[in-house]
Amino acid sequence: GVRGVEVAPGERVQASDATPREVGDGATLFSNLNATTDGPDGDPLCDSHGSADLTSDIWYLYAPECDGRVTIDTCDADFDTRIAVYDGGGCPSAPSSMVCNDDACGLPNGWQSRVEFDGLERQPYLIRVGGFNGTEGQGTLTVSTSCATIFSDGFELGGTGQWSSIRSEERR
């Protein structure tokens, strides 16, 4: 089924009621107040502090404009967040995130999340933003892609300024 998206305070949205909100690079205000939990439970990549669940989750759809390193964070949120990212635009039915995080933003609060992964141009990724152990609140979802420059010799120079070799099937 189709997953729920962000909701206004006081509104409840079920998985069958909405589709993920499309986002691009930049900042998007969000609120998961009164959102239901409708994603798969128990994702092992999300396991920290005795729990592997994202609660009161909201969903976004992102397709990078280039191949490169994708960074997604909720570092300014006013609650303890978790982020999971799923490959493809379809609804995950099992705990199958490609990356998940809880508590990566550091001080002063340290309860917010950041994930990074190598994204492919125009490949859809589902972003799931939720709370740890039932927490809810508001914040900014920030998404960016550091585009990689692929050279004919099979090496790339990414946004970090570091060279790395790539497999031929990853070249575009």
Protein backbone atom coordinates (compact mmCIF):
# COMPACT_ATOMS: atom_id res chain seq x y z
CA GLY A 1 0.00 0.00 0.00
CA VAL A 2 0.91 3.65 -0.18
CA ARG A 3 2.47 5.14 2.93
CA GLY A 4 1.40 8.23 4.84
CA VAL A 5 2.94 11.67 4.59
CA GLU A 6 3.36 14.52 7.01
CA VAL A 7 0.25 15.75 8.79
CA ALA A 8 -0.96 18.96 10.37
CA PRO A 9 -1.29 18.97 14.17
CA GLY A 10 -4.58 17.32 15.11
CA GLU A 11 -4.95 15.51 11.77
CA ARG A 12 -4.44 11.75 11.45
CA VAL A 13 -3.34 10.17 8.21
CA GLN A 14 -3.29 6.43 7.57
CA ALA A 15 -1.12 4.59 5.06
CA SER A 16 -3.98 4.22 2.59
CA ASP A 17 -4.82 7.94 2.65
CA ALA A 18 -1.77 9.57 1.10
CA THR A 19 1.32 9.27 -1.06
CA PRO A 20 4.87 10.33 -0.18
CA ARG A 21 5.64 14.00 -0.69
CA GLU A 22 8.29 14.62 -3.34
CA VAL A 23 11.31 16.61 -2.20
CA GLY A 24 14.44 17.87 -3.91
CA ASP A 25 17.73 19.20 -2.64
CA GLY A 26 17.19 21.79 0.07
CA ALA A 27 15.21 22.24 3.26
CA THR A 28 11.64 21.07 3.88
CA LEU A 29 9.74 21.86 7.09
CA PHE A 30 8.04 18.83 8.58
CA SER A 31 5.86 17.75 11.48
CA ASN A 32 5.06 14.21 12.56
CA LEU A 33 2.61 15.34 15.25
CA ASN A 34 -0.30 12.87 15.32
CA ALA A 35 1.13 10.81 12.46
CA THR A 36 0.46 7.09 12.57
CA THR A 37 3.19 4.48 12.38
CA ASP A 38 2.81 2.55 9.16
CA GLY A 39 6.26 1.42 8.08
CA PRO A 40 7.80 -2.01 8.63
CA ASP A 41 8.81 -2.81 12.21
CA GLY A 42 12.12 -4.05 13.51
CA ASP A 43 14.59 -2.96 10.82
CA PRO A 44 17.99 -4.24 12.03
CA LEU A 45 19.78 -1.19 10.57
CA CYS A 46 17.68 1.01 12.88
CA ASP A 47 18.44 -0.94 16.05
CA SER A 48 19.81 1.34 18.75
CA HIS A 49 19.01 1.96 22.40
CA GLY A 50 17.01 -1.28 22.57
CA SER A 51 14.57 -0.43 19.75
CA ALA A 52 14.59 -0.85 15.97
CA ASP A 53 11.31 0.97 15.24
CA LEU A 54 10.51 4.37 13.77
CA THR A 55 7.25 5.69 15.21
CA SER A 56 4.83 8.36 13.99
CA ASP A 57 6.49 8.16 10.60
CA ILE A 58 6.12 10.46 7.59
CA TRP A 59 7.34 9.70 4.08
CA TYR A 60 9.12 11.56 1.29
CA LEU A 61 10.22 10.61 -2.21
CA TYR A 62 13.59 11.85 -3.47
CA ALA A 63 15.38 11.29 -6.80
CA PRO A 64 18.85 12.87 -7.04
CA GLU A 65 19.59 15.04 -10.06
CA CYS A 66 23.03 13.40 -10.40
CA ASP A 67 25.10 10.44 -9.24
CA GLY A 68 26.77 11.26 -5.94
CA ARG A 69 26.79 11.22 -2.16
CA VAL A 70 23.33 11.94 -0.73
CA THR A 71 23.06 13.43 2.77
CA ILE A 72 19.74 13.67 4.60
CA ASP A 73 19.31 15.09 8.10
CA THR A 74 16.85 16.35 10.69
CA CYS A 75 19.52 18.07 12.79
CA ASP A 76 17.36 21.02 13.86
CA ALA A 77 14.30 18.98 14.90
CA ASP A 78 12.85 19.55 18.37
CA PHE A 79 12.49 15.82 19.12
CA ASP A 80 14.44 12.55 18.96
CA THR A 81 14.29 11.57 15.27
CA ARG A 82 15.14 8.54 13.18
CA ILE A 83 15.63 8.41 9.40
CA ALA A 84 15.48 5.34 7.16
CA VAL A 85 15.93 5.30 3.39
CA TYR A 86 14.57 2.62 1.07
CA ASP A 87 15.70 1.95 -2.50
CA GLY A 88 13.01 2.48 -5.11
CA GLY A 89 9.65 4.21 -5.04
CA GLY A 90 7.58 1.24 -3.92
CA CYS A 91 6.33 0.70 -0.40
CA PRO A 92 8.60 -1.46 1.73
CA SER A 93 6.75 -4.41 3.21
CA ALA A 94 9.66 -5.80 5.20
CA PRO A 95 12.44 -4.24 7.28
CA SER A 96 14.69 -3.54 4.29
CA SER A 97 16.16 -0.05 4.58
CA MET A 98 19.43 0.61 2.78
CA VAL A 99 20.50 3.00 5.54
CA CYS A 100 19.03 4.05 8.89
CA ASN A 101 20.16 6.36 11.69
CA ASP A 102 19.31 7.51 15.18
CA ASP A 103 21.30 10.24 16.99
CA ALA A 104 24.03 11.24 14.48
CA CYS A 105 23.84 15.04 14.54
CA GLY A 106 26.00 15.51 17.63
CA LEU A 107 25.84 18.25 20.22
CA PRO A 108 24.10 20.26 21.55
CA ASN A 109 21.11 17.87 21.58
CA GLY A 110 22.49 14.79 19.86
CA TRP A 111 19.07 13.18 19.40
CA GLN A 112 18.55 14.04 15.75
CA SER A 113 19.49 11.95 12.72
CA ARG A 114 21.69 12.07 9.62
CA VAL A 115 22.18 9.45 6.90
CA GLU A 116 24.49 9.31 3.88
CA PHE A 117 24.53 6.96 0.91
CA ASP A 118 25.68 6.82 -2.72
CA GLY A 119 22.70 7.79 -4.85
CA LEU A 120 22.08 7.33 -8.56
CA GLU A 121 20.70 10.00 -10.86
CA ARG A 122 16.88 9.86 -11.13
CA GLN A 123 16.71 6.73 -8.94
CA PRO A 124 13.78 7.12 -6.52
CA TYR A 125 14.45 6.72 -2.80
CA LEU A 126 11.80 6.65 -0.09
CA ILE A 127 12.77 8.66 2.97
CA ARG A 128 11.06 7.69 6.21
CA VAL A 129 11.24 10.21 9.06
CA GLY A 130 9.94 9.19 12.45
CA GLY A 131 10.53 9.37 16.15
CA PHE A 132 12.34 7.19 18.63
CA ASN A 133 10.08 5.40 21.08
CA GLY A 134 6.96 7.44 20.29
CA THR A 135 8.50 10.92 20.15
CA GLU A 136 6.86 13.53 17.94
CA GLY A 137 7.66 17.08 16.95
CA GLN A 138 8.70 19.40 14.17
CA GLY A 139 11.86 20.25 12.28
CA THR A 140 13.55 20.64 8.93
CA LEU A 141 14.39 17.77 6.60
CA THR A 142 17.56 18.78 4.75
CA VAL A 143 18.56 16.87 1.61
CA SER A 144 21.66 17.40 -0.52
CA THR A 145 23.63 15.51 -3.13
CA SER A 146 27.32 16.07 -3.75
CA CYS A 147 27.63 15.20 -7.44
CA ALA A 148 30.50 12.99 -8.54
CA THR A 149 32.51 13.72 -11.66
CA ILE A 150 33.29 10.49 -13.50
CA PHE A 151 36.45 10.47 -15.64
CA SER A 152 37.19 8.15 -18.55
CA ASP A 153 39.87 6.28 -16.58
CA GLY A 154 37.25 4.90 -14.19
CA PHE A 155 37.97 7.23 -11.31
CA GLU A 156 35.68 9.79 -9.76
CA LEU A 157 36.21 13.02 -7.89
CA GLY A 158 33.32 13.43 -5.49
CA GLY A 159 32.21 16.46 -3.53
CA THR A 160 34.75 15.60 -0.84
CA GLY A 161 37.66 16.19 -3.23
CA GLN A 162 38.85 12.60 -2.77
CA TRP A 163 39.60 10.22 -5.63
CA SER A 164 38.13 6.74 -5.63
CA SER A 165 37.89 4.00 -8.23
CA ILE A 166 34.49 2.83 -9.40
CA ARG A 167 33.30 -0.40 -10.98
CA SER A 168 32.41 -0.20 -14.66
CA GLU A 169 28.72 -0.95 -14.00
CA GLU A 170 28.53 2.16 -11.79
CA ARG A 171 29.64 4.49 -14.57
CA ARG A 172 26.98 6.58 -16.21
